[in-house]
Coordinates of C-alpha atoms in Angstrom, one line a residue:
X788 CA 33.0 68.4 -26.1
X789 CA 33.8 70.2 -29.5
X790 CA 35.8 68.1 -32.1
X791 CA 37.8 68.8 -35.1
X792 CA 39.9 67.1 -37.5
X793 CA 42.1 68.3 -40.8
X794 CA 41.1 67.1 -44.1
X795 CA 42.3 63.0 -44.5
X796 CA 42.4 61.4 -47.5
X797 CA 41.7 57.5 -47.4
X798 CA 44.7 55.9 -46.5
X799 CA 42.4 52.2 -46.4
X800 CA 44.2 50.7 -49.5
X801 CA 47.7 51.3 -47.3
X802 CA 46.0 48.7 -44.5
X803 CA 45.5 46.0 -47.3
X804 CA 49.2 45.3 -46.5
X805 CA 51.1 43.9 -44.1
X806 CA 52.7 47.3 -41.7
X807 CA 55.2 47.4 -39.2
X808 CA 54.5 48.3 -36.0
X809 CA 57.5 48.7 -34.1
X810 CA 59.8 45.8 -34.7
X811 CA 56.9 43.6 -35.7
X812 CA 55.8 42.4 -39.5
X813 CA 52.5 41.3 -39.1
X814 CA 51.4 39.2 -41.8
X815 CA 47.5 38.7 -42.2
X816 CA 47.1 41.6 -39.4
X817 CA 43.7 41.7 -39.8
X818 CA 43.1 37.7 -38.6
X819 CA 45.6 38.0 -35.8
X820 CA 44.5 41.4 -34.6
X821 CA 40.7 40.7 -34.4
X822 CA 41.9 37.6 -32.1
X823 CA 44.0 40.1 -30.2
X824 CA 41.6 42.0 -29.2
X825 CA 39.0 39.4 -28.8
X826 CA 41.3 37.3 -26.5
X827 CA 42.6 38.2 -23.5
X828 CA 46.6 38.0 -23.0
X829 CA 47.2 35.1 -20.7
X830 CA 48.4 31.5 -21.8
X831 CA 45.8 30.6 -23.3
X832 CA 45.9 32.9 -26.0
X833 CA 48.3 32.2 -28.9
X834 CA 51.6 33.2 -28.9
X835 CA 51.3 35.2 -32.5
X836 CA 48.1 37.1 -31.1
X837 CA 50.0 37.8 -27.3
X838 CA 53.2 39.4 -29.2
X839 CA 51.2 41.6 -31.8
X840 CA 48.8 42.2 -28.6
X841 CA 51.6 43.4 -26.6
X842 CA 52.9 45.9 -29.9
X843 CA 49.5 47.4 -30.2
X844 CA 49.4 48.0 -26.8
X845 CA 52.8 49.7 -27.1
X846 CA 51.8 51.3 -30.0
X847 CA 48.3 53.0 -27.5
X848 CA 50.8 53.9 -24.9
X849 CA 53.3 55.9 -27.2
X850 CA 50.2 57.3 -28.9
X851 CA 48.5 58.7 -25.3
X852 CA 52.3 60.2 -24.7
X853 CA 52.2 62.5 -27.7
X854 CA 48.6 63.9 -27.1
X855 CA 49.4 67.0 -25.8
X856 CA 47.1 69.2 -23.4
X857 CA 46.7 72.8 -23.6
X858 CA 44.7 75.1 -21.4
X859 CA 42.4 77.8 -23.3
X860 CA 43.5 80.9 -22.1
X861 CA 40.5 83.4 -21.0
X862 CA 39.0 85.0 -23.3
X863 CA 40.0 88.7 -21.9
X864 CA 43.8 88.0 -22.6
X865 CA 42.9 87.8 -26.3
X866 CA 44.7 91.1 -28.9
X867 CA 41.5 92.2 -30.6
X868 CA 41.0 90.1 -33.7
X869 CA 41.9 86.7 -31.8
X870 CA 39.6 84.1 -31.0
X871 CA 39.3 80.7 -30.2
X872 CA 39.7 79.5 -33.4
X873 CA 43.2 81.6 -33.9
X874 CA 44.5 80.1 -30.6
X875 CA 43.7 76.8 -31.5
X876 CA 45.3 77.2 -35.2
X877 CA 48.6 78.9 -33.4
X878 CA 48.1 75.4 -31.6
X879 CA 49.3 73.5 -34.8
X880 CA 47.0 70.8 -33.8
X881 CA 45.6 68.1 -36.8
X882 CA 43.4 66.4 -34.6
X883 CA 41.8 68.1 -31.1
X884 CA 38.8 68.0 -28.8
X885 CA 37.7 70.6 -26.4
X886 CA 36.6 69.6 -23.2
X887 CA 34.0 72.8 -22.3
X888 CA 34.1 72.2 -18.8
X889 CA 37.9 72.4 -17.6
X890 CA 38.8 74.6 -20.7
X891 CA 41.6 71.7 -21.6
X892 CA 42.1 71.0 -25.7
X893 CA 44.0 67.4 -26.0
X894 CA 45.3 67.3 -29.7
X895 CA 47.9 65.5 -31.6
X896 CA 50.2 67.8 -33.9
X897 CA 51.4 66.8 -37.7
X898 CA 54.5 64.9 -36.3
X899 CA 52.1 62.5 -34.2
X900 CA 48.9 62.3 -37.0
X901 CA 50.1 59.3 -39.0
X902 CA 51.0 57.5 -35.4
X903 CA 47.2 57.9 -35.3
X904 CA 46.5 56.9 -39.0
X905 CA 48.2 53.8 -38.9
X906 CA 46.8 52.7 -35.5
X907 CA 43.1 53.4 -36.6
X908 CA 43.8 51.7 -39.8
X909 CA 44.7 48.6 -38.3
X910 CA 41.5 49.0 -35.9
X911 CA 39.4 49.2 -38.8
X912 CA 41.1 46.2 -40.8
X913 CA 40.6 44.1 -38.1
X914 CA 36.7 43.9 -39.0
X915 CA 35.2 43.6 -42.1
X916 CA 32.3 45.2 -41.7
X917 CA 34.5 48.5 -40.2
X918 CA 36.2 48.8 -43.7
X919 CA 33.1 48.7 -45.8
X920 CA 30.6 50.5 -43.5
X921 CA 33.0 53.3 -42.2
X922 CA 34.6 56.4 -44.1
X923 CA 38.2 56.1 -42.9
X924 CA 38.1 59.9 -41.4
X925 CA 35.5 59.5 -39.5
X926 CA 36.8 56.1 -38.2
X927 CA 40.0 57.7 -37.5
X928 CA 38.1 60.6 -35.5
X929 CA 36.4 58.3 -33.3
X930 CA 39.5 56.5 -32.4
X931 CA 41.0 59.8 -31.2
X932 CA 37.7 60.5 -29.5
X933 CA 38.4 57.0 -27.9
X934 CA 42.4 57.7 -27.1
X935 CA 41.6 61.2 -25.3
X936 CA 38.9 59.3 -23.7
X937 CA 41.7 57.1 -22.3
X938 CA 44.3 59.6 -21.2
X939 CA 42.0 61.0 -19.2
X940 CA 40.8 58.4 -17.4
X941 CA 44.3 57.0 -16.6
X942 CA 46.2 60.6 -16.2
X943 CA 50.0 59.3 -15.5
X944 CA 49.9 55.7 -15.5
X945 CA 50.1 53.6 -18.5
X946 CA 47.6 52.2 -20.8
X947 CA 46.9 48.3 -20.3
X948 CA 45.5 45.5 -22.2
X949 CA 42.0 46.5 -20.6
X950 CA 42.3 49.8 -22.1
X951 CA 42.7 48.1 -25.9
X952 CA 39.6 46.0 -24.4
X953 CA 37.6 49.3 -24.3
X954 CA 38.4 50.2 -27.2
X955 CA 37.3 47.6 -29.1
X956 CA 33.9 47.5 -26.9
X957 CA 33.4 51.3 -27.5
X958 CA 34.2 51.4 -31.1
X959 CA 32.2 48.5 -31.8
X960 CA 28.8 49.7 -29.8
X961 CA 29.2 53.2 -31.6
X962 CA 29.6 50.9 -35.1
X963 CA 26.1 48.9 -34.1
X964 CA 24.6 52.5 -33.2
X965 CA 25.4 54.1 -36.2
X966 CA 25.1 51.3 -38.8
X967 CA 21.3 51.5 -38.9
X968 CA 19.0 51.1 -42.4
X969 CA 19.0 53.5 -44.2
X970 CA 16.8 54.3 -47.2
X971 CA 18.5 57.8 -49.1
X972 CA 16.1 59.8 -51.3
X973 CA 18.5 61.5 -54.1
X974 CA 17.3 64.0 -57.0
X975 CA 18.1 63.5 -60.5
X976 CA 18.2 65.4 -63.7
X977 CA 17.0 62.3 -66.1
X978 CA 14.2 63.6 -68.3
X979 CA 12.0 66.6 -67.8
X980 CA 8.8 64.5 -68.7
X981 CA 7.0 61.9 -66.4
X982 CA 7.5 58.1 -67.2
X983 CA 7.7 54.4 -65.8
X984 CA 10.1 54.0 -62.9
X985 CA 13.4 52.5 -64.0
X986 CA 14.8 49.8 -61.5
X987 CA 18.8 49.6 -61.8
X988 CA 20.2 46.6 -59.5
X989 CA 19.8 48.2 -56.0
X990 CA 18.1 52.0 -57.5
X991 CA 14.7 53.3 -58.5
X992 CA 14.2 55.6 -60.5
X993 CA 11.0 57.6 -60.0
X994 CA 9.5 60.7 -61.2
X995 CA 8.7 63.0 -58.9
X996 CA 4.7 63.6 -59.5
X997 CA 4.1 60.1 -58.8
X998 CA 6.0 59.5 -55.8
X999 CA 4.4 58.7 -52.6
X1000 CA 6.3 60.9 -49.3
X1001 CA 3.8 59.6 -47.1
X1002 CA 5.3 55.8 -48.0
X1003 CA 8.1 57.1 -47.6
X1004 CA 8.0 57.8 -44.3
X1005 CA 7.1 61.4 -44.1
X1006 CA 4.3 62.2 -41.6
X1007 CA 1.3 64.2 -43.1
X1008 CA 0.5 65.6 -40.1
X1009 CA 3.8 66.9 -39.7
X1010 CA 4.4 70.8 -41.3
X1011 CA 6.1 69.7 -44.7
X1012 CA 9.3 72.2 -44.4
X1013 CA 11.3 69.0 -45.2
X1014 CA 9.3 68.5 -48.4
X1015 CA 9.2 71.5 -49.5
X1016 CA 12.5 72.7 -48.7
X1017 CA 13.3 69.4 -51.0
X1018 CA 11.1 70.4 -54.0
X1019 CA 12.8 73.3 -54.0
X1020 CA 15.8 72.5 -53.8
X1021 CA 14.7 69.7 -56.9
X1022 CA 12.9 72.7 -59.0
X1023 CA 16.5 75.2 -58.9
X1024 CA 17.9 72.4 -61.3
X1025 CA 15.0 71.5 -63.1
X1026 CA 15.4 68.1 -61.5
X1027 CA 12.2 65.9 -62.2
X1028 CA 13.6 62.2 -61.2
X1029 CA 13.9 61.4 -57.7
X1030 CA 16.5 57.8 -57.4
X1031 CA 15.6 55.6 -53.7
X1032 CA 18.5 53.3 -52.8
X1033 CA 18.9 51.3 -49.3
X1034 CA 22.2 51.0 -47.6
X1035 CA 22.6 48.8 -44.6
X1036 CA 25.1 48.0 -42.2
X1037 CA 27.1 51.7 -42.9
X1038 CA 27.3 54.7 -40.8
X1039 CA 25.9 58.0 -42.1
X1040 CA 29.0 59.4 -43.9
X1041 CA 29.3 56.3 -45.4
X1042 CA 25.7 55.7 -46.3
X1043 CA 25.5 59.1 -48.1
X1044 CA 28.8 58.7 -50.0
X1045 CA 27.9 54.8 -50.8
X1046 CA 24.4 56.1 -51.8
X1047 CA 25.4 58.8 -54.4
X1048 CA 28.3 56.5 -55.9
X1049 CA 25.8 53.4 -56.7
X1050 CA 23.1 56.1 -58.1
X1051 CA 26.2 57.4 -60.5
X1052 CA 26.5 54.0 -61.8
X1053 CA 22.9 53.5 -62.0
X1054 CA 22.9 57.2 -64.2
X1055 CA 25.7 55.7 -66.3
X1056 CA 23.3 52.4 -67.0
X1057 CA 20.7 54.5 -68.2
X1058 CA 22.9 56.1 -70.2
X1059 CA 24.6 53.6 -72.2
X1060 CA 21.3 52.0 -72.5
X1061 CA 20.1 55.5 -74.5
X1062 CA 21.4 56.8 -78.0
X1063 CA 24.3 59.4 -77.5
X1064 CA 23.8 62.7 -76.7
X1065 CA 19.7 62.7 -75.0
X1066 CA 20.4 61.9 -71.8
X1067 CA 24.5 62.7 -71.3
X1068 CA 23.7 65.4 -69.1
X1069 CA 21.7 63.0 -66.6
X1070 CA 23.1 63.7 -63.5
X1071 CA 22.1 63.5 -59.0
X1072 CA 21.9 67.0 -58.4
X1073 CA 24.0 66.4 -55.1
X1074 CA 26.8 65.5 -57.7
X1075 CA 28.1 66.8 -60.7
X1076 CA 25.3 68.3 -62.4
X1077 CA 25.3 71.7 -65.2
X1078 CA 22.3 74.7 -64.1
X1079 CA 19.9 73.6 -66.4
X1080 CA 19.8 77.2 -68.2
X1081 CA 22.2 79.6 -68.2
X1082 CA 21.6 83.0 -69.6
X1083 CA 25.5 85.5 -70.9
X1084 CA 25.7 88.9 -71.9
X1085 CA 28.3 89.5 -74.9
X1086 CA 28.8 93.0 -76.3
X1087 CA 30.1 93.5 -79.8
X1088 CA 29.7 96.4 -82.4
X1089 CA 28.7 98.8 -79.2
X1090 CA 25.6 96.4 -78.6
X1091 CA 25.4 93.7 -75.8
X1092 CA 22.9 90.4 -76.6
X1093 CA 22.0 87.8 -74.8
X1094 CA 22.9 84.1 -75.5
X1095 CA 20.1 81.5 -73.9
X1096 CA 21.9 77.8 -73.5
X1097 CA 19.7 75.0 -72.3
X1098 CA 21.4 72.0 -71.0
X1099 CA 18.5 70.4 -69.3
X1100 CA 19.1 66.7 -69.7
X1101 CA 17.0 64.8 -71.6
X1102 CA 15.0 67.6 -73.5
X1103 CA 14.5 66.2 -76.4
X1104 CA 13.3 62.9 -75.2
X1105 CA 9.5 62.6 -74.5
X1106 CA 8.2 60.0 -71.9
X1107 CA 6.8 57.4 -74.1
X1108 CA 10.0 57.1 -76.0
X1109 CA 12.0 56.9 -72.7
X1110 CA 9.5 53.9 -71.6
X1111 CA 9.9 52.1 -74.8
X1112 CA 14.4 52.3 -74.7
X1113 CA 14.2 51.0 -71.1
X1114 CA 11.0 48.5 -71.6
X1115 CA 13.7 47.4 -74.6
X1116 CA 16.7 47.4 -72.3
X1117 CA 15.6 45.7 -69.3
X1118 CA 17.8 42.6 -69.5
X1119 CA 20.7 45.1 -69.7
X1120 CA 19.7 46.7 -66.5
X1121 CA 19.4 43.5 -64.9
X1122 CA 22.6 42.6 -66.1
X1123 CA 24.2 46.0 -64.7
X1124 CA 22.5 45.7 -61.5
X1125 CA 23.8 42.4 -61.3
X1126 CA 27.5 44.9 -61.6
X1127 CA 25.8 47.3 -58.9
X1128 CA 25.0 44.8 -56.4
X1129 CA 28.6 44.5 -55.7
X1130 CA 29.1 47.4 -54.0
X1131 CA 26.5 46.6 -51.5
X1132 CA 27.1 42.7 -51.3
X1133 CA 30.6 41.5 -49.4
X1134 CA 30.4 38.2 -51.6
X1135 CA 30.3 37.6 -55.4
X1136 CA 30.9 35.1 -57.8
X1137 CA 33.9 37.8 -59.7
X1138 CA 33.8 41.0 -57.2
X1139 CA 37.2 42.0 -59.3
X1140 CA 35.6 41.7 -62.6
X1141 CA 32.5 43.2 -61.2
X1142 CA 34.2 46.1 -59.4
X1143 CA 36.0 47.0 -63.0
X1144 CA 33.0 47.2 -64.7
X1145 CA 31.1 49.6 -62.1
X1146 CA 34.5 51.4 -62.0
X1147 CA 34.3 51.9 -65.9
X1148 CA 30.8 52.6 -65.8
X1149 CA 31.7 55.8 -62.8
X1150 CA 34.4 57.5 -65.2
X1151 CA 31.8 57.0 -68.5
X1152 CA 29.2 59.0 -66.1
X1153 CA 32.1 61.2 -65.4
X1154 CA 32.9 61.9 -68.8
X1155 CA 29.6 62.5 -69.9
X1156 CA 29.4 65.5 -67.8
X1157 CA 33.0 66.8 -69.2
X1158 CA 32.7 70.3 -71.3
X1159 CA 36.3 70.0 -72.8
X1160 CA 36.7 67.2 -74.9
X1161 CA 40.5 66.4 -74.2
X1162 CA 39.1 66.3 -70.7
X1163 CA 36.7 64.0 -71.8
X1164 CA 38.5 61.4 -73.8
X1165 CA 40.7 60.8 -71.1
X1166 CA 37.9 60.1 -68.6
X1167 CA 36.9 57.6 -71.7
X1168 CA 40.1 56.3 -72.1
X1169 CA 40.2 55.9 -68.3
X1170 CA 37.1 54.2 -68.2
X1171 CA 37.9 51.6 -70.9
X1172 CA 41.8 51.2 -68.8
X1173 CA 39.3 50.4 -65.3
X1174 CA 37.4 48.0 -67.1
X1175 CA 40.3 45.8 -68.6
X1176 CA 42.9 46.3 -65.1
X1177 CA 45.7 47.7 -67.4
X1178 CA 48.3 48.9 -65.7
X1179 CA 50.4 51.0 -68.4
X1180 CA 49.6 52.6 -72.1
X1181 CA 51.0 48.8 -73.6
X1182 CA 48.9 46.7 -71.8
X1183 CA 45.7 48.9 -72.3
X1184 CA 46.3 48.7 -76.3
X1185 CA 46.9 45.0 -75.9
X1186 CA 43.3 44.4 -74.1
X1187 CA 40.6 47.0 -75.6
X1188 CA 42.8 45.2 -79.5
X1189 CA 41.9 41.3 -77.7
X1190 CA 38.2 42.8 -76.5
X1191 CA 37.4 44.0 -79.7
X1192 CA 38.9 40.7 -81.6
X1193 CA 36.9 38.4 -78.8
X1194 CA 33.7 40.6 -78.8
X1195 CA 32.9 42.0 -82.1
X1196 CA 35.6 39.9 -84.4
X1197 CA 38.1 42.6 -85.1
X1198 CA 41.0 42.3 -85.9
X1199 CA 44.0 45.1 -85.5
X1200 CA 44.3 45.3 -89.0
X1201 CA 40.2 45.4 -89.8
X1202 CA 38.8 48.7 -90.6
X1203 CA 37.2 49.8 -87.4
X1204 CA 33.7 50.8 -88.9
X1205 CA 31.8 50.9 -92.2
X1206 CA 32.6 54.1 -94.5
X1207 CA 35.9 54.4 -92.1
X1208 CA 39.5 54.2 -93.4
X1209 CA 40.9 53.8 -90.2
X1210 CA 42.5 50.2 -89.2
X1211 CA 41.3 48.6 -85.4
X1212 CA 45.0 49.2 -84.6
X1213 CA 45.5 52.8 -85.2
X1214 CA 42.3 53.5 -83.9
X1215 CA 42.8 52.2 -80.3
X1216 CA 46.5 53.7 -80.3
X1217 CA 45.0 57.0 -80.6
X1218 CA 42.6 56.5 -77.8
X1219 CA 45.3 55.7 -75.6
X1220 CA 48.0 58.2 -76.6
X1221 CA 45.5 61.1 -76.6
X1222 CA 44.7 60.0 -72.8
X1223 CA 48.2 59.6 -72.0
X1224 CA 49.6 62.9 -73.6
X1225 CA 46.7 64.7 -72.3
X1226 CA 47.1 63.3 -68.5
X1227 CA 51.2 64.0 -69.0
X1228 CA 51.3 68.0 -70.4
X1229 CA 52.6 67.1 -73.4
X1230 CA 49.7 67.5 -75.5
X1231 CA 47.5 70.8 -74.2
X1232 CA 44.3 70.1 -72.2
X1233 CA 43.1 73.8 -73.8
X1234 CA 43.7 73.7 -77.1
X1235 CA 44.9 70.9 -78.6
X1236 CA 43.2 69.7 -81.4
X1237 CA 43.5 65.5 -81.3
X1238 CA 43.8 63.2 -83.6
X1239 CA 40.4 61.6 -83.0
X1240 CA 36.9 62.6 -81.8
X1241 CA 34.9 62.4 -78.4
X1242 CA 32.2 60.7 -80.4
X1243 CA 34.2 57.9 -81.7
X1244 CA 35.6 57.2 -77.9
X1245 CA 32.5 57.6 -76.1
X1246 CA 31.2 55.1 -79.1
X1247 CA 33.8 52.7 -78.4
X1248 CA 34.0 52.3 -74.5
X1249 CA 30.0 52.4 -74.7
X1250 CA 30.2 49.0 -76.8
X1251 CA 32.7 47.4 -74.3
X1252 CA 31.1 48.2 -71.2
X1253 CA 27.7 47.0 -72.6
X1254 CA 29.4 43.7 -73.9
X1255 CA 31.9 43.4 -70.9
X1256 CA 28.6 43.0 -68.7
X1257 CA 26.5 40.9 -70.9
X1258 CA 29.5 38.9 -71.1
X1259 CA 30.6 38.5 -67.5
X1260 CA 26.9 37.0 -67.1
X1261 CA 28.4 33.9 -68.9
X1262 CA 31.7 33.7 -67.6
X1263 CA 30.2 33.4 -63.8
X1264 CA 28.0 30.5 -64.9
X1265 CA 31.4 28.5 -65.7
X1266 CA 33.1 26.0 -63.3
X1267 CA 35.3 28.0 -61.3
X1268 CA 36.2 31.2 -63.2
X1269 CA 39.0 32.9 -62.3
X1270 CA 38.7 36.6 -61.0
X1271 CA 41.3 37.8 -63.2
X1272 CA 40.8 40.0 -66.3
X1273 CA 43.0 38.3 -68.8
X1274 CA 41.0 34.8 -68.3
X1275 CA 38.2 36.8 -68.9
X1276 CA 39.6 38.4 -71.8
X1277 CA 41.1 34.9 -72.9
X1278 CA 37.5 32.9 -72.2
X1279 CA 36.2 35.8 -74.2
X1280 CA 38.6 35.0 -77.6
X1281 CA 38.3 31.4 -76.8
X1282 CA 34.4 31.5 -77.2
X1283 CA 34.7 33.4 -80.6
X1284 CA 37.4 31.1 -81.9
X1285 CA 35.2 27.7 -81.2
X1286 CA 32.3 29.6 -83.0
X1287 CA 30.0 30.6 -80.5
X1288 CA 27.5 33.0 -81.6
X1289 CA 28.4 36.6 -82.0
X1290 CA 27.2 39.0 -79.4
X1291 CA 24.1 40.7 -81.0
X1292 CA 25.4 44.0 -79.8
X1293 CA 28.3 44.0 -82.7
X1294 CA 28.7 46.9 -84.1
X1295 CA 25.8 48.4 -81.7
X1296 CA 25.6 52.0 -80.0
X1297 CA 23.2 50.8 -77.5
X1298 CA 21.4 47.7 -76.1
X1299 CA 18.1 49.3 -77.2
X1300 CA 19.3 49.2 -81.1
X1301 CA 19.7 45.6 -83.1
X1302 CA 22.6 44.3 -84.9
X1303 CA 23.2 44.9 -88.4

C-alpha cells in the first residue's frame, strides 16, 4: 500500500475535554471509553460504557460511509503532464491509501477529515500511554490505515462491536511494536574545545573526540558510512558536542521530537548556568542553529569587500573554564534535571509547576537564538509569562512584581539594580508592554526602537528561571503543595516575610557567580 496524509496540527489539547459524539456528552471519556473497548457489550457491562460503546460504534460506521473509493485510471489515458500525483490531487483527498494491487485509492475528503480527527482523538485519550508516546498525526494515520482496513474487509455490511474490538487490538500491538528503547545521538554546537561531559537530568553532554561509537552500538566491523556520513554532517556546523538522551515507551516520530525538545531545555540549562553572551548561540544542529561562519560581499565607492562574521558558539570559552562554571553549577543542573525529568516521567510531585519551568526554559533557548531584538524580548517576555501561568498583560505584571518581591526582596517601588534609576515597577511594565505591542503590530517588529534593552530582559528572566527551580526544590518537600502557581508564588512571599534566608542567587546573573 502507499499512504498519505495532509499536514495536521495537534488537535490533543481539544481531547482533554469532554466532546460530543452524536447526541452524547461524555464526561471523563477517557475512563468510560478504555472500558468500552475493553468490555464487551452484553449485560454485564455498565450501562454508561454500553451507550457510549454503542455512539462510537455509530460514530465507525458513519466514518466507513464517507471513505470514498476511486479507481486509478491507466496510466495511457493521462494528457501529457499528468501523473498520479495530479489525479490524486484533482481527487481532493486529505487522507488516502493506495492499494497497488486492485488500483483502488480509499480516501476521506476535507468535509469528512475532522469526522476522523475527533474519532482518533478519542482512541488516543482513551490510554495514557497513547497520548504521551504517539504524535497525534501519525496516530490519526494509523487509525485511517485501520478504518480502510475495515471497509474492506466488511464491503456493504455494517461495522459491529467486533470491528471496534480490532481496532483497539491492532492499534495497540502496532503501539507495543513501535514503542521500543530508544537511545537518540543529537549534535550540538556548545563549545569548539574538548571538556568534561555535562549531565543535564535525562542528557549527556559529550564531546565528540572522546565518545565511544563502538559503546554505542555501532559495529566496527561494519563499513562506517553511518559514522562518517554523521561526522560530516557534525563538521558543516562546526558542531563539536554530541548530547545522548533515552526515550522509552514512544514511537519513532515521537521519540525524535521528544528527544530534540528535552536536549533544548538541557541547552537552555547550560546556558543560564554561563555568563551572557559565550555560549547563546549553543544550539542541536537538527534545530535552530546559525552556520557557524558566514562570509558577504558589499560594494561601495566602485570596490566590493568582504565581511567575515563568526558565530560559532562558545568561541571565546576555553575548555578548562567551561569545566570549572559547570563543576560550579552542578547543584543547578541537578535541580533542572529534576525540571527535565518531567517530560519523560508520567508522575511528579508539581508536573504543572515543573512543566512551566521547562516551558520557560524552551522560549529562553529560543530567544537566545533570535537576531532581532524586538523578536527577542518577546520570546523573553514569553518565557518569564510560561513560567508564572499568566494568562493576560495584568496578571503577568502582578507575578514577575510578587517573584521579584518574594525572591530577591523587591519592591515595585525599589530601584531595580545598583547605578539604575529605574523603579521595579516601571521596569517590569516595559517588559510586558514591549512583548505585547510587539506580538499586536502596534509597535514595529523592524524598526522600532524600545524602551528597554535585550540585555536587561534576558538578565531578568535568567534570575527567575534559576530561582524559580531552586525554589520549587523546597516547595515539593512541603506537606501537600498545591500544583498551582500563585501558592507557589504566595509560599514564595510567605518565606521571605517570616525571614527565611535570602536566596544566594539575589542580584546574580548566574548560578556560577556569588551574591553580593
Amino acid at each position: 500500500m502507499t499512504y498519505q496524509n495532509s499536514v495536521l496540527q495537534d488537535h490533543a489539547d481539544r481531547f482533554a475535554r469532554p466532546i460530543k459524539i452524536s447526541s452524547l456528552i461524555v464526561k471523563n471519556h477517557g475512563i468510560e471509553l478504555r472500558e468500552a473497548l475493553e468490555e464487551s457489550a452484553d449485560a454485564r457491562t455498565p450501562k454508561a460504557s454500553r451507550e457510549f460503546r454503542m455512539a462510537l460504534l455509530q460514530e465507525l460506521r458513519q466514518l466507513i460511509a464517507l471513505i470514498s473509493v476511486e479507481q486509478h485510471p491507466e496510466i495511457s489515458t493521462f494528457e501529457e503532464g499528468e501523473d498520479t500525483s495530479t489525479w490524486i490531487r484533482a481527487q481532493k483527498f486529505v487522507f488516502f491509501i493506495g492499494v497497488m494491487q486492485t488500483g483502488e485509492y480509499y480516501g476521506l475528503r476535507q468535509e469528512a477529515a475532522q469526522e476522523l480527527i475527533n474519532f482518533a482523538g478519542l482512541l488516543r485519550s482513551a490510554n495514557v500511554k497513547y497520548v504521551r508516546g504517539t504524535d497525534f498525526s501519525v496516530f490519526v494515520r494509523k487509525v485511517f490505515e485501520e478504518l480502510v482496513a475495515i471497509k474492506r474487509r466488511i464491503e456493504s455490511r455494517p461495522a459491529q462491536n467486533a470491528d471496534l474490538t480490532v481496532i483497539s487490538d491492532n492499534i495497540a500491538a502496532w503501539f507495543s511494536a513501535n514503542s521500543i528503547r530508544r537511545l537518540h545521538l543529537i549534535p550540538c554546537s556548545i563549545i569548539p574545545d574538548m571538556a568534561n561531559s555535562v549531565e543535564v537530568g535525562p542528557v549527556i553532554f559529550q564531546h565528540i573526540a572522546s565518545f565511544d561509537f563502538v559503546a554505542f552500538g555501532v559495529n566496527p566491523a561494519m563499513p562506517d558510512i553511518f559514522v562518517s556520513r554523521f561526522l560530516e554532517t557534525m563538521g558543516q556546523r562546526a558542531a563539536t558536542w554530541v548530547a545522548s538522551i533515552e526515550i522509552i515507551d514512544v514511537e519513532p516520530v515521537r521519540s525524535s521530537e521528544t528527544a530534540g525538545i528535552i536536549v533544548d531545555v538541557a541547552l537552555a540549562t547550560l546556558q543560564l548556568a554561563t555568563p551572557q553572551e559565550l555560549i547563546d548561540k549553543s544550539a542541536r544542529i537538527t534545530g535552530r542553529s546559525l552556520p557557524p561562519f558566514v562570509v558577504a560581499l558589499t560594494r561601495q565607492n566602485g570596490e566590493v569587500s568582504p565581511t567575515f562574521s563568526n558565530y560559532e558558539s562558545g568561541k571565546l570559552l576555553r575548555g578548562e573554564a567551561f569545566n570549572n562554571l559547570t563543576s560550579s553549577a552542578r547543584p543547578f543542573f541537578e535541580s533542572a534535571g529534576r525540571r527535565i525529568n518531567t517530560l519523560l516521567l508520567s508522575s511528579t510531585e508539581c508536573p504543572q509547576l515543573e512543566l512551566a519551568w521547562c516551558n520557560a526554559a524552551y522560549w529562553f533557548h529560543e530567544a537566545l537564538a533570535e537576531p532581532l531584538a524586538t523578536v527577542a524580548i518577546a520570546k523573553l517576555e514569553t518565557s518569564i509569562e510560561n513560567l508564572f501561568g499568566a494568562g493576560n498583560p495584568l496578571e503577568s505584571t502582578n507575578r514577575i512584581l510578587q517573584a521579584l518581591e518574594g525572591v530577591f526582596g523587591l519592591k515595585p517601588n525599589d530601584i531595580i539594580s545598583a547605578g539604575s534609576s529605574v523603579k521595579v515597577k516601571d521596569f517590569v511594565k516595559d517588559v510586558v508592554t514591549s512583548r505585547s505591542r510587539i506580538l499586536h503590530g502596534t509597535w514595529s517588529t523592524l524598526t522600532e526602537d524600545l524602551p528597554l534593552g535585550r540585555t536587561e530582559v534576558e538578565k531578568l528572566a535568567r534570575q527567575l528561571l534559576i530561582s524559580f527551580t531552586l525554589k520549587l526544590d523546597e516547595y515539593v518537600l512541603t506537606p501537600s503543595p498545591p500544583d498551582k502557581t500563585k501558592n507557589f508564588l504566595d509560599w514564595i512571599t510567605a518565606e521571605r516575610a517570616a525571614g527565611s534566608k535570602a536566596s544566594p542567587l539575589d542580584h546574580a546573573t548566574s548560578p556560577t557567580q556569588k551574591s553580593p
